Tab-separated table of C-alpha atoms in Angstrom:
chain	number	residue	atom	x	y	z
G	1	UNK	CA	0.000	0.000	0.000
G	2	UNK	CA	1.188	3.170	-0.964
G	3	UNK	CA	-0.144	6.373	0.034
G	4	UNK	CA	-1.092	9.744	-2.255
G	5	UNK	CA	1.870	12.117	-3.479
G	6	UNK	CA	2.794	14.855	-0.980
G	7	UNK	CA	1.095	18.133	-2.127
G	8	UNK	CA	2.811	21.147	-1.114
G	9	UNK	CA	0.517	21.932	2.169
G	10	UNK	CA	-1.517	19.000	3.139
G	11	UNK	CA	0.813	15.752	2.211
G	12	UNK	CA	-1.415	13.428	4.663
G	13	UNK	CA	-4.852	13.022	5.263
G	14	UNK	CA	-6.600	11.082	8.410
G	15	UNK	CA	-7.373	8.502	5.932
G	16	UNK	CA	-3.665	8.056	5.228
G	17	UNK	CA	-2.914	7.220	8.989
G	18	UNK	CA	-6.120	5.314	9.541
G	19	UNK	CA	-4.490	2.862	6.398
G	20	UNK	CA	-1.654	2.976	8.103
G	21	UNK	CA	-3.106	1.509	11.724
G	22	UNK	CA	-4.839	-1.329	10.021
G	23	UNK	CA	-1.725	-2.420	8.071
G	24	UNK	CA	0.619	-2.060	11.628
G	25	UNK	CA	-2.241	-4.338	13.283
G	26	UNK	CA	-0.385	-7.279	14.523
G	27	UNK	CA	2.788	-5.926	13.338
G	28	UNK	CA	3.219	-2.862	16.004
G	29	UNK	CA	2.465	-3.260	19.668
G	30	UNK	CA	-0.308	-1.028	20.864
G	31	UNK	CA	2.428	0.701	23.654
G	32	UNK	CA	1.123	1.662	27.115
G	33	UNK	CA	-0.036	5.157	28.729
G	34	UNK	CA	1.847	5.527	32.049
G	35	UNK	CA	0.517	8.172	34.124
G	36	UNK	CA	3.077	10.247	36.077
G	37	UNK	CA	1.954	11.874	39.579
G	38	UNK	CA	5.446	13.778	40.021
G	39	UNK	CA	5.041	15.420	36.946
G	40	UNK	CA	1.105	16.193	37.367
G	41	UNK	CA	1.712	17.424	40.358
G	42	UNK	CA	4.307	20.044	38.990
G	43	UNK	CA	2.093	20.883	35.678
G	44	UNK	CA	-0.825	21.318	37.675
G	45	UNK	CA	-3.163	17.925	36.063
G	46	UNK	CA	-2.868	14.996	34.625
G	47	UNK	CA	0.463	14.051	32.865
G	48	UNK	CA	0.634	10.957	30.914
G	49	UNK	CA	3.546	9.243	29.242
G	50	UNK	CA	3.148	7.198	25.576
G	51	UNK	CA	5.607	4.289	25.871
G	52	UNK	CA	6.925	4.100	22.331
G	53	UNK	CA	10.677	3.088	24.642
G	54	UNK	CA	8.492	0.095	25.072
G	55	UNK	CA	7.599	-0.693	21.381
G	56	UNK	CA	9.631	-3.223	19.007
G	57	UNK	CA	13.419	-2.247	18.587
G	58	UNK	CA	12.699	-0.169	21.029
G	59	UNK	CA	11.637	3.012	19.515
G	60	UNK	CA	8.387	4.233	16.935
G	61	UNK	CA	10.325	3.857	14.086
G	62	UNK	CA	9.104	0.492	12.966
G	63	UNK	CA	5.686	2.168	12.561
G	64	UNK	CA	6.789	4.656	9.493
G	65	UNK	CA	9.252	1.703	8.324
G	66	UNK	CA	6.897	-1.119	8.137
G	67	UNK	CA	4.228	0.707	6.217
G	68	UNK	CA	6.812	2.535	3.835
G	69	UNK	CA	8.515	-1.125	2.868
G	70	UNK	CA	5.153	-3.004	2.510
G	71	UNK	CA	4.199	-0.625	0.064
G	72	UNK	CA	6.737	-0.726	-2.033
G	73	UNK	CA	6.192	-2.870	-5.815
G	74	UNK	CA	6.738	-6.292	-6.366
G	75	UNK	CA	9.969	-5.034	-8.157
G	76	UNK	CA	11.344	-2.820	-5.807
G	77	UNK	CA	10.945	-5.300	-3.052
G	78	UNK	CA	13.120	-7.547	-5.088
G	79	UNK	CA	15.704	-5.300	-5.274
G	80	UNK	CA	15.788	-4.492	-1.592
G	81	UNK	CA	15.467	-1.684	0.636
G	82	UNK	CA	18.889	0.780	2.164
G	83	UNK	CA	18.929	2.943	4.850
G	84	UNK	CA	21.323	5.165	7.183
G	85	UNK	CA	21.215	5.355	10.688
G	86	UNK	CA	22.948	5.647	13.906
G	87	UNK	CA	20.444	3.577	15.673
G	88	UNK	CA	16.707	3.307	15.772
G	89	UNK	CA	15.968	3.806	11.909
G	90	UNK	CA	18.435	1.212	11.520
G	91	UNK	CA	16.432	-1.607	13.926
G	92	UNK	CA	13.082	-0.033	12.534
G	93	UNK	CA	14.317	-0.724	8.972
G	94	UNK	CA	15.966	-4.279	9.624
G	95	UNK	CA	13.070	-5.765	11.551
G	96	UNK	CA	10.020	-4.633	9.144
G	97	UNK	CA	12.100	-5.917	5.888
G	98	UNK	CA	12.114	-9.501	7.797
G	99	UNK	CA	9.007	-8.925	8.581
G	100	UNK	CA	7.948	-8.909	5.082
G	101	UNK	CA	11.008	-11.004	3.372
G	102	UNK	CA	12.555	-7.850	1.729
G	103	UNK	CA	16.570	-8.161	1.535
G	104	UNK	CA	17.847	-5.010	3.564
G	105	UNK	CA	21.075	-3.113	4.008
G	106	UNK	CA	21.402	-0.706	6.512
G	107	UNK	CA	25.044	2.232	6.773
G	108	UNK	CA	25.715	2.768	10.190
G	109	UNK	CA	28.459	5.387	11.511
G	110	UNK	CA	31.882	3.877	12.346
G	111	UNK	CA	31.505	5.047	16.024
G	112	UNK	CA	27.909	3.270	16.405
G	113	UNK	CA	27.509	2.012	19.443
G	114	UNK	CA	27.913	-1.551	19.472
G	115	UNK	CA	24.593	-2.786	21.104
G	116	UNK	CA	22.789	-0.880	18.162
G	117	UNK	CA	24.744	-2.561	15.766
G	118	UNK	CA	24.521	-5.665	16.939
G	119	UNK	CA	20.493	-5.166	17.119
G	120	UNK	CA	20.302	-3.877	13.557
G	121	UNK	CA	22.136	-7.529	12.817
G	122	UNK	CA	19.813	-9.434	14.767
G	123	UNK	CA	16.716	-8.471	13.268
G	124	UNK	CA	18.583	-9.585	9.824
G	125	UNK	CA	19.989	-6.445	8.225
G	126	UNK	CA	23.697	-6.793	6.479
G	127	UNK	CA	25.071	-3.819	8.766
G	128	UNK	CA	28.239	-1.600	6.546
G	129	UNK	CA	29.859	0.529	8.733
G	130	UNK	CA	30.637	3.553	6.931
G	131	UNK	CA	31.633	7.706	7.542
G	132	UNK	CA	32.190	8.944	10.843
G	133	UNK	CA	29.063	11.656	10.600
G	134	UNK	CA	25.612	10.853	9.869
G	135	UNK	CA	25.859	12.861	6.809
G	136	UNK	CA	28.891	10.430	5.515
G	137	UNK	CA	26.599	7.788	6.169
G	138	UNK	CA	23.672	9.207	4.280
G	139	UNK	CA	25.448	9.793	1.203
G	140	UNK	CA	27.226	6.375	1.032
G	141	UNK	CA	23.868	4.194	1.918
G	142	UNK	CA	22.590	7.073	-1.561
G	143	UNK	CA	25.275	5.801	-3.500
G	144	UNK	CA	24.289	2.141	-2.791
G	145	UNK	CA	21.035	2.649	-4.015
G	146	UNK	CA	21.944	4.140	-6.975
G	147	UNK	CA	24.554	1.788	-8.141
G	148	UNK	CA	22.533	-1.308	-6.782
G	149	UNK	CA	18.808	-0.107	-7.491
G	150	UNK	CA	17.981	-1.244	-3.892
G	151	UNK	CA	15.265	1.385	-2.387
G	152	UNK	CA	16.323	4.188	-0.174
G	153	UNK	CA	14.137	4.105	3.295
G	154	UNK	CA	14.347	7.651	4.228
G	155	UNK	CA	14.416	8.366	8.256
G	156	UNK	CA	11.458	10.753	7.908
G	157	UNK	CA	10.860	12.695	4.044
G	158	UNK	CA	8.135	10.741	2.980
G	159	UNK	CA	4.579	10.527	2.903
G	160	UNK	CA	4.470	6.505	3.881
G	161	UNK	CA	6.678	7.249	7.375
G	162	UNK	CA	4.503	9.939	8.468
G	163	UNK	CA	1.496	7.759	8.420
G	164	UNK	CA	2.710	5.500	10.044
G	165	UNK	CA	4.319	7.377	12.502
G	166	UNK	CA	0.785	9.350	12.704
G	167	UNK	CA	-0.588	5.741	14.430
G	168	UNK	CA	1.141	6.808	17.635
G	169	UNK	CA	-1.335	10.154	17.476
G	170	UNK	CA	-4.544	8.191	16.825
G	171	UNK	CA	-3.670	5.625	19.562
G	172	UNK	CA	-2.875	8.770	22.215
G	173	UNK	CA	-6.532	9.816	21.378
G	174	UNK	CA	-8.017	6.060	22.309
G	175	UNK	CA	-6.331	5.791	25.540
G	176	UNK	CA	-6.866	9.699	26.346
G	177	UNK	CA	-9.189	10.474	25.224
G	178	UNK	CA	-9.601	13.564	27.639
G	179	UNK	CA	-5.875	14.906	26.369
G	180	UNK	CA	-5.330	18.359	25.592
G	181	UNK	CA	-1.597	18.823	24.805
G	182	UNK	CA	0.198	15.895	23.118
G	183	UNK	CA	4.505	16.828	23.661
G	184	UNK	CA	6.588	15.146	21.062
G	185	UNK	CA	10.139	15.127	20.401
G	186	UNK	CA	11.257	16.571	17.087
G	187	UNK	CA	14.482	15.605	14.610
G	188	UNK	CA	13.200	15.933	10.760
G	189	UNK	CA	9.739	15.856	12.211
G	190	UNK	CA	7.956	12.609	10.572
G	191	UNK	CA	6.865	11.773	14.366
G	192	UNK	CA	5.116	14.902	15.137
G	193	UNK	CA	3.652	15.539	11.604
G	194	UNK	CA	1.986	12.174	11.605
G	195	UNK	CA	0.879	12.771	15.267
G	196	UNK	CA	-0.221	16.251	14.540
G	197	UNK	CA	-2.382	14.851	11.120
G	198	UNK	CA	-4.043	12.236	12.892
G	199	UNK	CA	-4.484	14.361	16.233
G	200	UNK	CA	-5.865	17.582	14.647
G	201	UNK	CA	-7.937	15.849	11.848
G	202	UNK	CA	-10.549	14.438	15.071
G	203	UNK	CA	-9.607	16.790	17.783
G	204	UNK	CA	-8.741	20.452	16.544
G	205	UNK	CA	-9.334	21.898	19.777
G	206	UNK	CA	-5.897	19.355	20.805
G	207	UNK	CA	-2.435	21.130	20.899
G	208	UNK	CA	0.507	19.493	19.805
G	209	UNK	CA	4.098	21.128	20.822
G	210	UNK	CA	7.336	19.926	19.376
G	211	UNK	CA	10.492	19.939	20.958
G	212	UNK	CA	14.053	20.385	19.965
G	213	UNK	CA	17.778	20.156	21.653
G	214	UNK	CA	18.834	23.320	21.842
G	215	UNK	CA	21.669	22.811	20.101
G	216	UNK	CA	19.920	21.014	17.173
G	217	UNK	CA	17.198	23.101	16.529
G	218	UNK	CA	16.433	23.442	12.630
G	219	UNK	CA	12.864	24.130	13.067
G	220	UNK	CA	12.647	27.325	14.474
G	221	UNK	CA	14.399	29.415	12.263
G	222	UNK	CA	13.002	27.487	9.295
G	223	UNK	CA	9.485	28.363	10.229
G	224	UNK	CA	10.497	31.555	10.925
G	225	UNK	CA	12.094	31.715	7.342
G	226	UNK	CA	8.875	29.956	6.208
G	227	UNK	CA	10.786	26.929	4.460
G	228	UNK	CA	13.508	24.271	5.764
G	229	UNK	CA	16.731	25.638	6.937
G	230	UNK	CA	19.779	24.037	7.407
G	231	UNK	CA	22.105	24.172	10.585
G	232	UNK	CA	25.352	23.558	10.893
G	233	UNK	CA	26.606	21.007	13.535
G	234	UNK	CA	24.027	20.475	15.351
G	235	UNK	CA	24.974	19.451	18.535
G	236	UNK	CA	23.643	17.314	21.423
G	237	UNK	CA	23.268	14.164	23.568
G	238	UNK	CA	20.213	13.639	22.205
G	239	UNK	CA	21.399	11.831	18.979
G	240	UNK	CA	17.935	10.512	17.977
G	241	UNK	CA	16.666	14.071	16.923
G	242	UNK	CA	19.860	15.567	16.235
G	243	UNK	CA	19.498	16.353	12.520
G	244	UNK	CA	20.070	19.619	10.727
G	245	UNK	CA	17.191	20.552	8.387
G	246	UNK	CA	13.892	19.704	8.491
G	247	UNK	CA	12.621	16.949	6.355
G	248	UNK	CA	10.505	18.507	2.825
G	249	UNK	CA	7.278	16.734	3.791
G	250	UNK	CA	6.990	16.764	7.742
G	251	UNK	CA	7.860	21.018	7.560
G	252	UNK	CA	5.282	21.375	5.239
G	253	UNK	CA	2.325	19.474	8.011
G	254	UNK	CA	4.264	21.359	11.160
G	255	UNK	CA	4.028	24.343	9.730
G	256	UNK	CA	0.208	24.258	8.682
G	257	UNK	CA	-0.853	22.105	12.129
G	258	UNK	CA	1.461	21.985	14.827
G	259	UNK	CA	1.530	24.622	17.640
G	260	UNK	CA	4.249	25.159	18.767
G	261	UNK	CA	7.912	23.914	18.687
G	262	UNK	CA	9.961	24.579	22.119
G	263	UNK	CA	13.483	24.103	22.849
G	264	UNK	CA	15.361	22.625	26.193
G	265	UNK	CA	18.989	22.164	27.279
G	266	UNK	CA	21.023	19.679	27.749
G	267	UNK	CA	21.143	19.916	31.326
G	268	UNK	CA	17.185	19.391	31.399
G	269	UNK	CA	17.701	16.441	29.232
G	270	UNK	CA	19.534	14.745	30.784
G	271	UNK	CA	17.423	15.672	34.217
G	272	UNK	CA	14.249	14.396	32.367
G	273	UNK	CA	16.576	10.512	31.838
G	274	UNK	CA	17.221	10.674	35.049
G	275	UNK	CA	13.367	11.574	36.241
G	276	UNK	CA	12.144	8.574	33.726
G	277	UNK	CA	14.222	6.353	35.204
G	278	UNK	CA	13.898	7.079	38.751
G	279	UNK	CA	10.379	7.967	38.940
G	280	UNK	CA	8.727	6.373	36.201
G	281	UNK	CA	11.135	2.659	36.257
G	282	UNK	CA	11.253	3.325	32.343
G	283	UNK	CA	14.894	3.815	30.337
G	284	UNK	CA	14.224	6.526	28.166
G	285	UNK	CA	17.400	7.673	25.724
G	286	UNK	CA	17.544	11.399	25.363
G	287	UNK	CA	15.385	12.343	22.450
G	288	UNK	CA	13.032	10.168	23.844
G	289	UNK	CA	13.062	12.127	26.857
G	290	UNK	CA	12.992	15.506	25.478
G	291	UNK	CA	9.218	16.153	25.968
G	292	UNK	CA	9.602	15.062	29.976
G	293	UNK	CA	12.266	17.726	29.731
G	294	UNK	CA	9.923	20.537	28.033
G	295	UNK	CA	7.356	19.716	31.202
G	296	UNK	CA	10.493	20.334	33.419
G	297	UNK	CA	11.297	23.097	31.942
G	298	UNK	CA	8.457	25.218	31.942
G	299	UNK	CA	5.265	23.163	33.805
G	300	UNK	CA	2.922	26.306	33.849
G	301	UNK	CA	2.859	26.561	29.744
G	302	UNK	CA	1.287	23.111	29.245
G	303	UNK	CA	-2.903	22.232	29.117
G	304	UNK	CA	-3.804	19.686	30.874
G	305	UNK	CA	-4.371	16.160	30.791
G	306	UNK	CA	-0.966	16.276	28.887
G	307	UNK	CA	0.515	13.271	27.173
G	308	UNK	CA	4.284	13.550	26.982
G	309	UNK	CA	5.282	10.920	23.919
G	310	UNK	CA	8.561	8.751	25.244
G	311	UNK	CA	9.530	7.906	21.462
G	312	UNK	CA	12.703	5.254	22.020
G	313	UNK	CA	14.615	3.501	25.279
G	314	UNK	CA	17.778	2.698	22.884
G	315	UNK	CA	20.519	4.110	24.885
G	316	UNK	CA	24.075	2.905	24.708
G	317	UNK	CA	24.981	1.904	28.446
G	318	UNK	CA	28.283	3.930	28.734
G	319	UNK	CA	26.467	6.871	27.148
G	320	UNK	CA	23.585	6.282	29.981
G	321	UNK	CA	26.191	6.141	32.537
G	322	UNK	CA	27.242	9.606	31.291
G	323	UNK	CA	24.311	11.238	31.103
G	324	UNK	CA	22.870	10.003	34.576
G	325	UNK	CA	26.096	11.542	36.031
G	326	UNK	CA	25.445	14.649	34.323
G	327	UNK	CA	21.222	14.773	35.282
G	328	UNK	CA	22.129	14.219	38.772
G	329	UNK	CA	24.800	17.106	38.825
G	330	UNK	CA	22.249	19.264	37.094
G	331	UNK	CA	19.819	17.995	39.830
G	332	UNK	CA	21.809	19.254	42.442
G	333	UNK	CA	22.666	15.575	43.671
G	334	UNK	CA	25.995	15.305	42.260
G	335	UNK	CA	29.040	17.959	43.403
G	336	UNK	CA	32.358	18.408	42.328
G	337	UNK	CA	34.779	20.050	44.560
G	338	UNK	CA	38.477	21.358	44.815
G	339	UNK	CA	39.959	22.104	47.738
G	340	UNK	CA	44.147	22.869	48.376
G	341	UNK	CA	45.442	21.366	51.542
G	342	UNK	CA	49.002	21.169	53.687
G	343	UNK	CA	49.989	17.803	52.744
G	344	UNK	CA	50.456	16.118	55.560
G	345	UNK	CA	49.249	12.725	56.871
G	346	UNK	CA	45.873	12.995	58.233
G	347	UNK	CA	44.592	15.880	56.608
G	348	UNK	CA	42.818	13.973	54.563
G	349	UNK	CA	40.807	11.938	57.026
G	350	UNK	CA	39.701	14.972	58.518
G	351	UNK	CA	38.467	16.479	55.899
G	352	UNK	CA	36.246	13.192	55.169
G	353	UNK	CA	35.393	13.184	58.555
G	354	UNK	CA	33.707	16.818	57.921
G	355	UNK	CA	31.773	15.388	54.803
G	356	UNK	CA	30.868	12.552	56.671
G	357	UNK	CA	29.427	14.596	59.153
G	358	UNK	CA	27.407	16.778	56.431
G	359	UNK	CA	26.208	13.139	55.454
G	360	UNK	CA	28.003	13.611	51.749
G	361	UNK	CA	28.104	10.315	50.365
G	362	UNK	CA	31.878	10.287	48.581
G	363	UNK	CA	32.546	8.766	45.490
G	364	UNK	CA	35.774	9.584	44.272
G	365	UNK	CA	38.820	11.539	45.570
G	366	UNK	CA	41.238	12.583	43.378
G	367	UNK	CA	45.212	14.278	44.760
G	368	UNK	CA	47.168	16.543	42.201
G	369	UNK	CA	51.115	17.199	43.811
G	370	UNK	CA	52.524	18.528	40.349
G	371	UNK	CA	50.614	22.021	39.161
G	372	UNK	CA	53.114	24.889	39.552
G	373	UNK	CA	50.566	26.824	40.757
G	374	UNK	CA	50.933	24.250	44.494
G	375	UNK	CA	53.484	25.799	46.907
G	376	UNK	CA	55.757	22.713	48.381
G	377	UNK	CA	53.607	21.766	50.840
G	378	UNK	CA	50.215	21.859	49.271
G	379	UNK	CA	48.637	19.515	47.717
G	380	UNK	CA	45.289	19.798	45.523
G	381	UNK	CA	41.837	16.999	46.738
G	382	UNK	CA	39.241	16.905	43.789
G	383	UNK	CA	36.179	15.178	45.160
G	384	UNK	CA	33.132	13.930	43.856
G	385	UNK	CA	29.925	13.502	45.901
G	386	UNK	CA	26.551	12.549	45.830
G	387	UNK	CA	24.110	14.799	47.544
G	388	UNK	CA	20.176	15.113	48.550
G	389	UNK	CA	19.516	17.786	46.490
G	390	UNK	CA	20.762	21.560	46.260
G	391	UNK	CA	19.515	22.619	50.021
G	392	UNK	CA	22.270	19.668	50.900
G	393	UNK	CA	25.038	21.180	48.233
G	394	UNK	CA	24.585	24.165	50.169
G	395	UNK	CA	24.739	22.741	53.551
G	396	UNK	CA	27.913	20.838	52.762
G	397	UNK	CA	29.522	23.531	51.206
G	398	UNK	CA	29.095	25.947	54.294
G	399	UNK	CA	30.046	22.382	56.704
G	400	UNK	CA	33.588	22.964	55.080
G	401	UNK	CA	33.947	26.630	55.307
G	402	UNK	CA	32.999	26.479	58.700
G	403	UNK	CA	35.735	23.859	58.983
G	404	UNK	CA	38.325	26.554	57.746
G	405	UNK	CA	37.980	25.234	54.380
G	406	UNK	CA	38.492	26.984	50.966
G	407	UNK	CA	36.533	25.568	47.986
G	408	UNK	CA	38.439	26.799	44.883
G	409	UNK	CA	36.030	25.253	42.311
């Protein structure tokens, strides 16, 4: 099944996405709502999460991928299907081509990380490691098509992925059906543009706010521009919407139905992982996260009964371990001091004995003897603790200057 050409304004209709439901039945898993009472307490009602972390491979993309490979001709499915990815495109596109017996090849960045690429294996792609940017990766998986005639399975640009990312939105509606803001993550937008066709096309009255890294941000100055801007660089954990221009199709539906598209930080980003996890029992990887991370953000700006779309869990561990360091410092539960001190034996110890005291839970101590800026009897402590919260930051922090203490950073 293939759906109509994209016009220049209105490339999807409800019809499209309905199509697309009834070919994902069986194929997708209907993912659960999660309600969250931390966050509905802070926005004021009801907050509900959409657990795409919790669909196949991990992520929505198998929606859009499915219905864009099974309606592909005869032919074309005998040539096979290519795609580039750095992760959950990549699983999306390897599990729906076994699904329906199409050959696939999927480019992956050299620096993947591993436990994506071995996924994108298991579900039966032949994985090529290629370029060490996305955009390296693109145009080599391009190439492949061309020389090969195998058909390129674009991330987002095409009618077929929106609809079937666009289930997602008519789902939200069945299982909340009292919603009145639906937050999604954006990247080339094929996830909010389906959501915002289904979503708007039954409930106008519905808002639907997108939301970007900061630091890889294309849509706002493209709608300001009124057409698809590039960026350059685009920077930021969040690697599953970190793209720099807005996909051709998806622009044209967010800029005729979607309300609003918001930026956060890093440091809320990785503060919304840590939430998800901690709160919510749910691994969330940082694009997934970003609309937990709008709510944080700003809670007052959001409608309620809000449902905050969690679009993938695929996180690399070692890249988890990072960011959960960084949420918590950005919490105010994580605090990294320097302090100079005579060196001398038991200086130390008493200085531990003072955080002990403050009830600073130490986790690493690091001594530095060598900086020329150290007179011959100092020596510099770096030490890394975990704390309750930025009240107890504060209260260890004045525990050592009452101690005679000088924090230098």
């Amino acid at each position: 099944m293939s759906f109509r050409t994209a016009g220049p304004f209105h490339p999807l209709i409800l019809d499209d996405v309905r199509g697309a439901q009834k070919m994902l039945s069986g194929v997708a898993r209907l993912t659960p709502m999660e309600g969250s009472r931390y966050l509905s307490r802070l926005v004021g009602s009801p907050v509900h999460f959409k657990c795409e972390n919790l669909q196949r491979t991990g992520s929505f993309k198998l929606r859009g991928a499915y219905v864009r490979i099974s309606g592909l001709r005869p032919e074309e499915r005998a040539a096979g299907v290519v795609a580039a990815s750095a992760g959950n495109h990549a699983q999306g596109v390897a599990l729906a081509s076994s699904l329906l017996g199409v050959r696939s090849t999927v480019f992956m960045p050299v620096g993947a990380p591993l436990p994506k690429v071995a996924a994108t294996r298991d579900y039966g792609a032949e994985v090529r490691l290629q370029g060490h940017v996305v955009d390296e990766t693109l145009a080599a998986a391009q190439e492949y098509a061309r020389d090969t005639g195998a058909v390129f399975i674009h991330p987002f640009d095409h009618p077929d992925i929106i609809a079937g990312q666009g289930t997602v939105g008519l789902e939200i509606l069945e299982q909340c059906p009292e919603v009145r803001t639906i937050v999604v993550g954006v990247g080339g937008g094929g996830l909010v543009a389906g959501v915002a066709v289904a979503v708007k096309a039954l409930r106008p009255d519905v808002k639907v706010i997108g939301v970007q890294a900061e630091g890889a941000a294309a849509y706002p100055p493209s709608l300001a521009a009124g057409r698809p801007m590039s960026i350059e660089t685009p920077t930021t954990m969040a690697d599953g919407i970190k793209v720099g221009r807005p996909g051709d199709v998806p622009y044209a539906v967010v800029e005729e139905l979607v309300d609003e598209v918001r930026t956060v930080s890093e440091d809320a980003l990785s503060s919304a992982l840590l939430l998800c996890l901690e709160r919510a029992k749910l691994v969330v990887e940082p694009a997934g996260a970003s609309p937990v991370a709008a709510l944080l953000s700003d809670p007052g700006a959001f409608k309620g009964p809000v449902v905050a779309v969690l679009s993938g869990g695929n996180v690399d561990p070692l890249l988890m371990q990072r960011i959960l360091r960084h949420g918590m410092a950005a919490a105010g539960r994580y605090l990294s001091l320097r302090l100079r001190l005579p060196d001398r034996p038991g200086v130390l110890a008493t200085l531990l004995g003072v955080l002990s005291t403050a009830d600073a839970n130490v986790l690493d101590v690091g001594h530095v003897r060598t900086d020329p800026r150290l007179g011959l009897t100092e020596v510099e402590v770096e030490l890394h603790l975990e704390t309750k919260g930025p009240e107890h930051c504060t209260e260890v922090g004045a525990a050592l200057r009452e101690a005679g203490y000088h924090v230098i950073g």
